[in-house]
Amino acid sequence: MLDIKRIRDATDEVRERLAAKGAESLLDPLLELDRERRRLLTEVEQLKNQRNVVSKEIGARKKAGEDIASVSAEMRQLGDRIAEADQTVRGLEERFNDHLLRMPNLPHASTPIGVDATGNRVVRTHGEPRAFSFTPKPHWEVGQRLGLFDFERGAKIAGAGFPLFTGAGARLERALIQFMLDLHTTRHGYREVSPPVLVNAASMTGTGQLPKMKDDMYYIGADELYLAPTAEVPVTNIYRDEIMPSPLPVYLTAYTPCFRREAGAAGRETRGLIRVHQFDKVELVKFVEPATSYDELESLVQNAEAVLQALDLPYRVLQLCSGDLSFAAAKCYDIELWAPGHDGWLEVSSCSNFEDFQARRANIRYRDAQGKTHFVHTLNGSGVALARLVVAILENFQQEDGSVVMPPALVSYMGGLDRLTSA
RNA sequence: GGAGAGAUGGCAGAGUGGUCGAAUGCGAGUGAUUGCUAAUCACUUGUACUUGGGUUAACCAGGUACCGAGGGUUCGAAUCCCUCUCUCUCCGCCA
């Protein structure tokens, strides 16, 4: 959430940067609500002040044995007026907060202006797409032939988009999770956590999924819980409503399954593992001091890239343009893997600096050297997302005979298996 | 699921229906002293919102709210009543 004071004081700048995200129409209604809310608030506070002063007098006069009946009656009326005005203020405040919670973060100054993904800028590429002596097959053909997954039975159990991994496919899933967690905890300084994957509404609001993205989440009505779409939600909310223990930064990593309804995406990429309702992901989350957050973003991206480098997969890093930036992000890099069977790039990581946008919503603060509290900056990135990573491995390392060679870094995690065959 | 206990500032922990925004201790900050990897003393130290002054700030003065959340009683509630949530203990069930 944005700082209302900043919106009031630097309205023109805020308007311009909201415009880059196509959200400037939200601004004027919010400011109007803010003015009205403050006007009424001042009125009620004056009434309350009067009540407090007189009540104190009554206490003294009663002690002195004076009759207070007439004043009491007057005060009762004042109390009724206050209750009424309070009601109005509460209504205004509710609407004001709702508007504020629906306002996206402002893009960082380095963000290219654009309306959609076509405006994204390629920052760097790593590795060369492999030259094939045969036509590379899509991952579902490679995997199904090797018995790595069973989409039909997954659909029977839960529905389309809920993959069932089998045999070496299930092992590959587990191996990748283990490999990535090991890398981040031993080489990059992250502390591993294993959080709840069902979260409450306060947590979803804290990271910015609610109220705007309600329809994209699985919701369990009986218990008022949401299935986390990413570990970002439970992990960032670890410190909700807290003053963080010093020193910062704090780096956390977590493996969790992720659940997405993908509402509105019906019919797109329905085949295979590219767009599914449940997938596994290793997530990286950072809590840092504001002055360092953009440096921290760069190292966060590098931590995610290290996974792909270790697996010898060709990838590119994009900086998202203003129009493609997610709701809560100020700056975001996407990492995309080349998938020869799919003949396209696949997003496997999204690394964002949210500045204090999430910290304000979730009320996550730290104490500076002078003991003053400030909002932290939060960052997170996939390190990286499974399913699509599996797609890229199967498609990049497939052989003409239908087998798939394992990247050397993964062999020990696969129990020594260096090649998946249809044995 | 049943029974009981509890929820107060960064932490621990008092609390009388009306100078309680809240004792005390710890922690933290500032200053001083002695000196040596620290100690002692003094003072200070919650947050949010809001009005005015100052102002790309720091800050100053006033007001309101906040003692788990929401409601109620009252001229006045941390303190009394109700509902809810969470935590702990015991019992039951269970991977």
Coordinates of C-alpha atoms (C1' of nucleotides) in Angstrom, one line a residue:
Chain A
M1 CA 0.0 0.0 0.0
L2 CA 1.2 3.5 -0.8
D3 CA 1.7 6.2 1.8
I4 CA -1.3 8.4 1.8
K5 CA 0.9 11.4 2.9
R6 CA 3.1 10.9 -0.1
I7 CA 0.0 10.7 -2.4
R8 CA -1.2 14.0 -0.9
D9 CA 2.1 15.8 -0.9
A10 CA 3.5 14.6 -4.3
T11 CA 0.2 14.1 -6.1
D12 CA 1.6 15.0 -9.6
E13 CA 4.5 12.6 -9.4
V14 CA 2.2 9.8 -8.1
R15 CA -0.3 10.5 -10.8
E16 CA 2.4 10.2 -13.5
R17 CA 3.8 7.0 -12.2
L18 CA 0.4 5.4 -11.7
A19 CA -0.4 6.4 -15.3
A20 CA 2.6 4.2 -16.4
K21 CA 0.8 1.3 -14.8
G22 CA -2.5 2.3 -16.3
A23 CA -4.0 3.0 -12.9
E24 CA -4.3 6.8 -12.6
S25 CA -8.1 6.7 -12.6
L26 CA -7.9 5.4 -9.0
L27 CA -6.2 8.5 -7.7
D28 CA -8.9 11.2 -7.6
P29 CA -11.6 9.2 -5.9
L30 CA -9.1 8.3 -3.2
L31 CA -8.0 11.9 -2.7
E32 CA -11.7 13.0 -2.5
L33 CA -12.4 10.3 0.1
D34 CA -9.3 11.3 2.0
R35 CA -10.4 14.9 2.2
E36 CA -13.9 14.1 3.3
R37 CA -12.6 11.6 5.9
R38 CA -10.3 14.1 7.4
R39 CA -12.9 16.8 7.5
L40 CA -15.3 14.6 9.5
L41 CA -12.6 13.2 11.6
T42 CA -11.6 16.7 12.8
E43 CA -15.2 17.4 13.7
V44 CA -15.6 14.2 15.7
E45 CA -12.4 14.7 17.5
Q46 CA -13.4 18.1 18.7
L47 CA -16.7 16.6 20.1
K48 CA -14.7 13.9 21.8
N49 CA -12.4 16.4 23.3
Q50 CA -15.4 18.3 24.7
R51 CA -16.7 15.1 26.2
N52 CA -13.4 14.2 27.8
V53 CA -13.0 17.6 29.3
V54 CA -16.5 17.7 30.8
S55 CA -16.3 14.1 32.0
K56 CA -13.2 15.0 34.0
E57 CA -15.0 18.0 35.5
I58 CA -17.9 15.8 36.5
G59 CA -15.6 13.5 38.4
A60 CA -14.2 16.5 40.4
R61 CA -17.6 18.0 41.0
K62 CA -19.1 14.8 42.1
K63 CA -16.4 14.3 44.6
A64 CA -17.2 17.8 45.9
G65 CA -20.8 16.8 46.4
E66 CA -22.3 18.9 43.6
D67 CA -25.4 17.9 41.7
I68 CA -24.5 16.8 38.2
A69 CA -27.8 15.6 36.8
S70 CA -28.3 18.4 34.2
V71 CA -24.7 18.1 32.9
S72 CA -25.1 14.4 32.7
A73 CA -28.1 14.7 30.5
E74 CA -26.3 17.1 28.3
M75 CA -23.4 14.8 28.0
R76 CA -25.7 11.9 27.1
Q77 CA -26.9 13.9 24.1
L78 CA -23.3 14.7 23.1
G79 CA -22.5 11.0 23.3
D80 CA -25.3 10.2 20.9
R81 CA -24.0 12.8 18.5
I82 CA -20.5 11.3 18.7
A83 CA -21.8 7.8 18.2
E84 CA -23.6 8.9 15.0
A85 CA -20.6 10.8 13.6
D86 CA -18.3 7.9 14.5
Q87 CA -20.5 5.7 12.4
T88 CA -20.1 8.0 9.4
V89 CA -16.3 8.2 9.9
R90 CA -16.0 4.5 10.1
G91 CA -17.9 4.1 6.8
L92 CA -15.7 6.6 5.1
E93 CA -12.6 5.0 6.5
E94 CA -13.6 1.6 5.3
R95 CA -14.1 2.9 1.8
F96 CA -10.9 4.9 1.9
N97 CA -8.9 1.8 3.0
D98 CA -10.5 -0.3 0.4
H99 CA -9.4 2.2 -2.3
L100 CA -6.0 2.4 -0.9
L101 CA -5.6 -1.4 -0.8
R102 CA -6.6 -1.6 -4.4
M103 CA -4.0 1.0 -5.5
P104 CA -0.9 -0.7 -7.1
N105 CA 2.7 0.1 -6.2
L106 CA 4.5 2.8 -8.2
P107 CA 7.0 1.6 -10.8
H108 CA 10.7 2.3 -10.1
A109 CA 12.3 5.0 -12.1
S110 CA 14.3 2.5 -14.1
T111 CA 11.2 0.7 -15.4
P112 CA 10.6 0.9 -19.1
I113 CA 7.2 2.3 -20.0
G114 CA 5.0 -0.1 -21.8
V115 CA 1.5 -1.5 -21.8
D116 CA 2.1 -5.3 -21.9
A117 CA 4.8 -8.0 -22.2
T118 CA 6.0 -6.6 -25.6
G119 CA 7.4 -3.7 -23.7
N120 CA 9.7 -5.8 -21.5
R121 CA 13.4 -5.3 -22.0
V122 CA 15.9 -8.2 -22.3
V123 CA 18.7 -7.4 -19.7
R124 CA 21.0 -10.4 -20.5
T125 CA 21.0 -13.9 -21.9
H126 CA 23.0 -16.8 -20.7
G127 CA 23.9 -20.0 -22.7
E128 CA 23.2 -21.0 -26.2
P129 CA 20.1 -22.9 -27.3
R130 CA 21.3 -26.4 -28.2
A131 CA 21.4 -27.3 -31.9
F132 CA 19.4 -30.5 -32.5
S133 CA 20.1 -33.0 -35.2
F134 CA 16.4 -34.0 -35.0
T135 CA 13.2 -32.2 -34.3
P136 CA 12.9 -31.7 -30.5
K137 CA 9.6 -33.0 -29.1
P138 CA 7.4 -31.2 -26.7
H139 CA 7.9 -32.2 -23.0
W140 CA 4.6 -34.1 -22.7
E141 CA 5.7 -36.5 -25.4
V142 CA 9.1 -37.0 -23.9
G143 CA 7.8 -37.4 -20.4
Q144 CA 4.9 -39.6 -21.2
R145 CA 7.0 -42.0 -23.1
L146 CA 9.4 -42.2 -20.2
G147 CA 6.5 -42.7 -17.7
L148 CA 7.3 -39.5 -15.8
F149 CA 3.8 -38.3 -15.3
D150 CA 0.2 -39.3 -15.9
F151 CA -2.1 -36.4 -16.7
E152 CA -5.2 -38.5 -17.2
R153 CA -5.1 -40.0 -13.8
G154 CA -4.2 -36.6 -12.3
A155 CA -7.3 -35.2 -13.9
K156 CA -9.3 -38.2 -12.5
I157 CA -8.1 -37.5 -9.0
A158 CA -8.5 -33.8 -8.9
G159 CA -9.2 -32.3 -12.4
A160 CA -7.3 -30.9 -15.3
G161 CA -4.2 -29.0 -14.3
F162 CA -3.4 -31.2 -11.4
P163 CA -0.4 -33.3 -12.6
L164 CA 0.4 -36.7 -11.2
F165 CA 4.1 -37.4 -11.3
T166 CA 5.2 -41.0 -11.4
G167 CA 8.4 -42.9 -11.0
A168 CA 11.5 -41.1 -12.1
G169 CA 9.3 -38.0 -12.8
A170 CA 8.3 -37.9 -9.1
R171 CA 12.0 -38.4 -8.2
L172 CA 13.1 -35.6 -10.5
E173 CA 10.6 -33.3 -8.8
R174 CA 12.0 -34.2 -5.4
A175 CA 15.6 -34.0 -6.6
L176 CA 15.2 -30.5 -8.0
I177 CA 13.6 -29.2 -4.8
Q178 CA 16.4 -30.7 -2.7
F179 CA 19.0 -29.4 -5.1
M180 CA 17.7 -25.9 -5.0
L181 CA 17.2 -25.7 -1.3
D182 CA 20.7 -27.0 -0.7
L183 CA 22.2 -24.4 -3.1
H184 CA 20.4 -21.5 -1.5
T185 CA 21.0 -22.5 2.1
T186 CA 24.7 -23.5 1.7
R187 CA 25.9 -21.0 -1.0
H188 CA 23.6 -18.0 -0.8
G189 CA 23.0 -17.6 2.9
Y190 CA 19.2 -18.3 3.1
R191 CA 17.6 -19.9 6.1
E192 CA 15.2 -22.7 5.3
V193 CA 11.6 -22.6 6.5
S194 CA 8.6 -24.8 5.8
P195 CA 5.5 -22.8 6.3
P196 CA 1.7 -23.5 6.2
V197 CA 0.3 -23.5 2.7
L198 CA -3.2 -22.5 3.9
V199 CA -3.3 -18.9 4.9
N200 CA -5.8 -16.5 6.3
A201 CA -7.2 -13.4 4.7
A202 CA -4.9 -11.1 6.7
S203 CA -1.9 -12.8 5.2
M204 CA -3.3 -12.6 1.7
T205 CA -3.9 -8.9 2.2
G206 CA -0.5 -8.4 3.7
T207 CA 1.4 -9.4 0.5
G208 CA -1.2 -7.9 -1.8
Q209 CA -3.1 -10.8 -3.3
L210 CA -6.3 -9.6 -1.6
P211 CA -8.5 -7.8 -2.2
K212 CA -7.7 -7.5 -5.9
M213 CA -6.9 -11.0 -7.0
K214 CA -9.6 -12.9 -5.0
D215 CA -10.8 -14.9 -7.9
D216 CA -7.4 -16.3 -8.7
M217 CA -7.2 -18.0 -5.3
Y218 CA -8.6 -21.3 -4.0
Y219 CA -10.7 -20.6 -1.0
I220 CA -11.9 -23.0 1.7
G221 CA -15.1 -21.4 2.9
A222 CA -15.7 -23.7 6.0
D223 CA -12.5 -22.4 7.6
E224 CA -12.0 -19.1 5.8
L225 CA -8.6 -20.1 4.5
Y226 CA -6.9 -19.6 1.2
L227 CA -4.5 -22.0 -0.5
A228 CA -1.3 -20.1 -1.0
P229 CA -0.5 -19.2 -4.6
T230 CA 3.2 -18.9 -3.7
A231 CA 5.3 -19.3 -0.6
E232 CA 5.8 -15.6 -0.8
V233 CA 2.5 -15.2 1.1
P234 CA 3.2 -17.4 4.2
V235 CA 6.9 -16.5 4.4
T236 CA 6.6 -12.8 4.1
N237 CA 3.8 -12.9 6.7
I238 CA 6.1 -14.6 9.2
Y239 CA 6.9 -11.1 10.4
R240 CA 3.5 -9.5 10.0
D241 CA 2.7 -7.0 12.8
E242 CA 6.2 -7.3 14.1
I243 CA 9.3 -5.3 14.6
M244 CA 11.9 -7.5 13.0
P245 CA 14.8 -8.9 15.1
S246 CA 18.0 -7.2 14.1
P247 CA 20.2 -7.3 12.3
L248 CA 18.8 -7.1 8.8
P249 CA 18.9 -8.4 6.2
V250 CA 17.0 -11.6 6.8
Y251 CA 17.0 -14.2 3.9
L252 CA 14.5 -17.0 3.9
T253 CA 13.9 -19.8 1.5
A254 CA 11.0 -22.3 1.4
Y255 CA 9.7 -25.1 -0.7
T256 CA 6.0 -25.3 -1.0
P257 CA 3.4 -26.5 -3.4
C258 CA 1.6 -23.5 -5.0
F259 CA -2.1 -23.4 -6.0
R260 CA -3.6 -21.1 -8.6
R261 CA -7.1 -21.2 -10.1
E262 CA -5.8 -19.5 -13.2
A263 CA -9.2 -17.8 -13.6
G264 CA -9.4 -16.2 -17.0
A265 CA -6.7 -18.3 -18.5
A266 CA -9.0 -21.0 -19.7
G267 CA -7.9 -22.7 -22.9
R268 CA -4.3 -21.4 -22.7
E269 CA -1.4 -23.8 -22.5
T270 CA -3.8 -26.5 -21.3
R271 CA -1.5 -29.3 -22.5
G272 CA 1.3 -30.5 -20.3
L273 CA 3.0 -28.8 -17.4
I274 CA 3.3 -25.3 -18.5
R275 CA 0.1 -23.9 -16.9
V276 CA -1.2 -25.9 -14.1
H277 CA -3.3 -25.4 -10.9
Q278 CA -0.8 -27.0 -8.6
F279 CA 3.0 -26.9 -8.9
D280 CA 6.0 -27.0 -6.7
K281 CA 8.3 -24.0 -6.1
V282 CA 11.3 -23.0 -4.1
E283 CA 10.9 -19.4 -3.1
L284 CA 13.4 -16.8 -1.9
V285 CA 12.3 -14.0 0.4
K286 CA 14.3 -11.1 1.7
F287 CA 13.7 -8.5 4.4
V288 CA 16.1 -5.6 4.0
E289 CA 16.8 -2.0 5.0
P290 CA 15.4 0.4 2.4
A291 CA 18.8 1.8 1.3
T292 CA 20.0 -1.6 0.2
S293 CA 16.9 -3.0 -1.5
Y294 CA 17.9 -2.4 -5.1
D295 CA 21.3 -4.0 -4.6
E296 CA 19.5 -6.9 -2.8
L297 CA 17.3 -7.3 -5.9
E298 CA 20.3 -7.8 -8.1
S299 CA 21.8 -10.4 -5.9
L300 CA 18.4 -12.1 -5.6
V301 CA 18.2 -12.5 -9.3
Q302 CA 21.7 -13.9 -9.4
N303 CA 20.7 -16.4 -6.7
A304 CA 17.9 -17.6 -9.0
E305 CA 20.1 -17.6 -12.1
A306 CA 22.7 -19.8 -10.2
V307 CA 20.1 -22.6 -10.3
L308 CA 19.8 -22.5 -14.0
Q309 CA 23.5 -22.1 -14.6
A310 CA 24.2 -25.1 -12.4
L311 CA 21.8 -27.1 -14.6
D312 CA 23.3 -25.9 -17.9
L313 CA 20.0 -24.4 -19.1
P314 CA 19.9 -21.5 -21.5
Y315 CA 17.9 -18.5 -20.2
R316 CA 17.4 -14.8 -20.4
V317 CA 16.6 -12.1 -17.9
L318 CA 13.9 -9.5 -18.6
Q319 CA 13.1 -6.3 -16.9
L320 CA 9.3 -5.9 -16.9
C321 CA 7.9 -2.8 -18.3
S322 CA 5.4 -0.6 -16.3
G323 CA 2.3 -2.3 -17.9
D324 CA 3.5 -5.8 -17.2
L325 CA 4.6 -5.2 -13.6
S326 CA 2.6 -7.0 -11.0
F327 CA 0.3 -5.2 -8.6
A328 CA 2.7 -5.0 -5.7
A329 CA 6.1 -4.7 -7.4
A330 CA 8.1 -1.6 -7.9
K331 CA 10.7 -3.4 -10.0
C332 CA 10.7 -6.9 -11.4
Y333 CA 13.0 -9.2 -13.3
D334 CA 11.6 -12.3 -15.0
I335 CA 13.9 -15.2 -15.8
E336 CA 12.8 -17.3 -18.8
L337 CA 14.2 -20.6 -19.9
W338 CA 14.5 -21.7 -23.5
A339 CA 12.3 -24.7 -24.3
P340 CA 13.0 -26.1 -27.7
G341 CA 10.0 -28.5 -27.9
H342 CA 7.7 -25.7 -26.9
D343 CA 9.8 -23.5 -29.2
G344 CA 9.5 -20.5 -26.9
W345 CA 10.6 -19.0 -23.6
L346 CA 9.2 -20.1 -20.3
E347 CA 9.0 -17.9 -17.2
V348 CA 10.4 -19.8 -14.3
S349 CA 11.2 -17.0 -12.0
S350 CA 10.0 -13.5 -11.1
C351 CA 12.2 -11.5 -8.8
S352 CA 10.7 -8.3 -7.4
N353 CA 11.4 -5.5 -5.1
F354 CA 8.2 -4.4 -3.4
E355 CA 10.0 -1.6 -1.5
D356 CA 7.7 -0.8 1.5
F357 CA 4.5 -1.7 -0.3
Q358 CA 4.0 -5.0 1.4
A359 CA 5.6 -3.9 4.6
R360 CA 3.0 -1.2 5.0
R361 CA 0.1 -3.6 4.4
A362 CA 1.6 -6.3 6.7
N363 CA 3.0 -3.8 9.2
I364 CA 6.6 -5.2 9.1
R365 CA 9.1 -2.8 10.7
Y366 CA 12.7 -2.7 11.9
R367 CA 14.6 -0.5 14.3
D368 CA 17.4 1.7 13.0
A369 CA 20.5 2.6 14.9
Q370 CA 18.7 5.4 16.7
G371 CA 16.0 3.0 17.8
K372 CA 13.4 4.5 15.5
T373 CA 11.0 2.2 13.6
H374 CA 10.7 2.1 9.9
F375 CA 9.0 -0.2 7.4
V376 CA 11.4 -2.7 5.9
H377 CA 11.7 -3.4 2.2
T378 CA 10.6 -6.8 1.1
L379 CA 11.7 -8.8 -1.9
N380 CA 11.0 -12.2 -3.3
G381 CA 11.8 -14.3 -6.2
S382 CA 11.2 -17.9 -7.4
G383 CA 14.3 -19.9 -7.0
V384 CA 12.9 -21.4 -9.1
A385 CA 9.4 -22.7 -10.1
L386 CA 9.1 -26.4 -10.8
A387 CA 7.0 -28.0 -13.5
R388 CA 8.3 -25.5 -16.1
L389 CA 11.8 -26.3 -15.0
V390 CA 11.0 -29.9 -15.6
V391 CA 9.7 -28.9 -19.0
A392 CA 12.9 -27.2 -19.9
I393 CA 15.1 -30.1 -18.6
L394 CA 13.1 -32.7 -20.6
E395 CA 13.1 -30.6 -23.8
N396 CA 16.7 -29.4 -23.7
F397 CA 18.3 -32.6 -22.7
Q398 CA 16.2 -35.1 -24.8
Q399 CA 18.1 -37.4 -27.0
E400 CA 17.1 -38.8 -30.4
D401 CA 16.4 -42.2 -28.8
G402 CA 13.8 -40.6 -26.5
S403 CA 15.9 -40.7 -23.4
V404 CA 16.8 -37.6 -21.3
V405 CA 20.3 -37.0 -20.0
M406 CA 20.5 -35.6 -16.5
P407 CA 22.5 -32.5 -15.8
P408 CA 25.6 -33.5 -13.9
A409 CA 24.7 -31.4 -10.9
L410 CA 21.5 -33.4 -10.5
V411 CA 22.9 -36.9 -10.8
S412 CA 23.6 -37.4 -7.1
Y413 CA 20.2 -36.1 -6.2
M414 CA 18.7 -38.7 -8.6
G415 CA 20.4 -41.5 -6.7
G416 CA 23.2 -41.8 -9.4
L417 CA 20.8 -41.9 -12.3
D418 CA 22.4 -40.0 -15.1
R419 CA 19.9 -40.7 -17.8
L420 CA 16.1 -41.2 -17.9
T421 CA 15.2 -44.1 -20.1
S422 CA 12.0 -46.0 -20.8
A423 CA 13.5 -49.1 -19.3
Chain B
rG1 C1' -14.3 -32.2 20.4
rG2 C1' -14.6 -31.4 26.2
rA3 C1' -12.8 -28.6 30.8
rG4 C1' -9.9 -24.8 32.9
rA5 C1' -6.4 -20.5 32.8
rG6 C1' -4.8 -16.4 30.3
rA7 C1' -4.1 -12.2 26.4
rU8 C1' -1.4 -5.0 29.1
rG9 C1' 4.3 -0.9 25.8
rG10 C1' 10.7 -3.9 22.2
rC11 C1' 10.5 -8.0 26.2
rA12 C1' 8.9 -9.5 31.3
rG13 C1' 5.2 -7.9 34.5
rA14 C1' 1.7 -4.6 38.2
rG15 C1' -2.9 -2.3 37.7
rU16 C1' -7.8 1.2 42.0
rG17 C1' -14.7 3.0 37.1
rG18 C1' -12.4 9.3 36.9
rU19 C1' -4.5 13.3 37.0
rC20 C1' -3.5 5.6 33.6
rG21 C1' -0.7 6.2 28.1
rA22 C1' -0.5 3.1 32.0
rA23 C1' 4.0 1.2 38.2
rU24 C1' 8.4 -1.7 38.3
rG25 C1' 12.4 -4.5 36.0
rC26 C1' 15.0 -5.6 31.5
rG27 C1' 16.3 -3.7 26.9
rA28 C1' 17.4 0.8 23.9
rG29 C1' 19.1 6.1 23.5
rU30 C1' 21.7 10.6 25.3
rG31 C1' 25.2 12.7 28.7
rA32 C1' 28.9 12.3 32.6
rU33 C1' 32.5 9.6 35.5
rU34 C1' 36.0 5.5 36.1
rG35 C1' 38.8 3.2 32.8
rC36 C1' 39.8 -1.2 29.3
rU37 C1' 37.1 -5.5 25.5
rA38 C1' 33.4 -3.3 30.4
rA39 C1' 31.3 -0.9 34.8
rU40 C1' 28.7 3.1 37.5
rC41 C1' 25.5 7.3 37.8
rA42 C1' 21.9 10.8 35.8
rC43 C1' 18.3 11.8 32.3
rU44 C1' 15.3 10.0 28.2
rU45 C1' 12.5 6.2 25.8
rG46 C1' 5.1 3.3 22.8
rU47 C1' 2.3 3.6 18.2
rA48 C1' -1.1 5.4 14.6
rC49 C1' -4.1 9.2 12.9
rU50 C1' -5.2 14.3 12.9
rU51 C1' -5.0 20.1 13.4
rG52 C1' -1.6 24.2 13.4
rG53 C1' 3.6 25.9 13.0
rG54 C1' 8.1 24.6 10.4
rU55 C1' 9.4 22.5 6.0
rU56 C1' 12.2 18.7 -0.4
rA57 C1' 13.5 17.2 6.2
rA58 C1' 14.4 16.9 11.2
rC59 C1' 11.3 18.9 14.7
rC60 C1' 7.7 21.8 17.9
rA61 C1' 2.7 22.7 20.0
rG62 C1' -2.4 20.8 20.5
rG63 C1' -6.2 16.9 19.8
rU64 C1' -8.2 11.9 19.0
rA65 C1' -7.6 6.7 19.3
rC66 C1' -5.2 2.3 20.9
rC67 C1' -4.1 -2.2 27.3
rG68 C1' -6.1 -9.5 21.8
rA69 C1' -10.8 -8.1 18.3
rG70 C1' -15.8 -6.5 18.1
rG71 C1' -20.1 -4.8 20.8
rG72 C1' -22.6 -3.1 25.5
rU73 C1' -23.3 -0.4 30.4
rU74 C1' -21.7 4.7 32.0
rC75 C1' -21.2 11.8 32.1
rG76 C1' -16.6 8.8 32.1
rA77 C1' -14.0 1.8 30.9
rA78 C1' -7.2 -1.2 30.7
rU79 C1' -10.6 -1.7 35.0
rC80 C1' -17.8 -4.0 34.9
rC81 C1' -21.0 -7.2 31.1
rC82 C1' -21.5 -10.0 26.3
rU83 C1' -19.6 -12.3 21.8
rC84 C1' -15.4 -13.8 19.0
rU85 C1' -10.2 -15.0 18.1
rC86 C1' -5.7 -16.7 19.7
rU87 C1' -2.2 -19.0 23.4
rC88 C1' -1.2 -22.4 27.4
rU89 C1' -2.5 -26.8 30.6
rC90 C1' -5.4 -31.3 31.2
rC91 C1' -8.7 -35.0 28.8
rG92 C1' -10.5 -37.2 24.2
rC93 C1' -9.5 -38.3 19.0
rC94 C1' -5.7 -38.9 15.4
rA95 C1' -1.0 -38.9 11.1

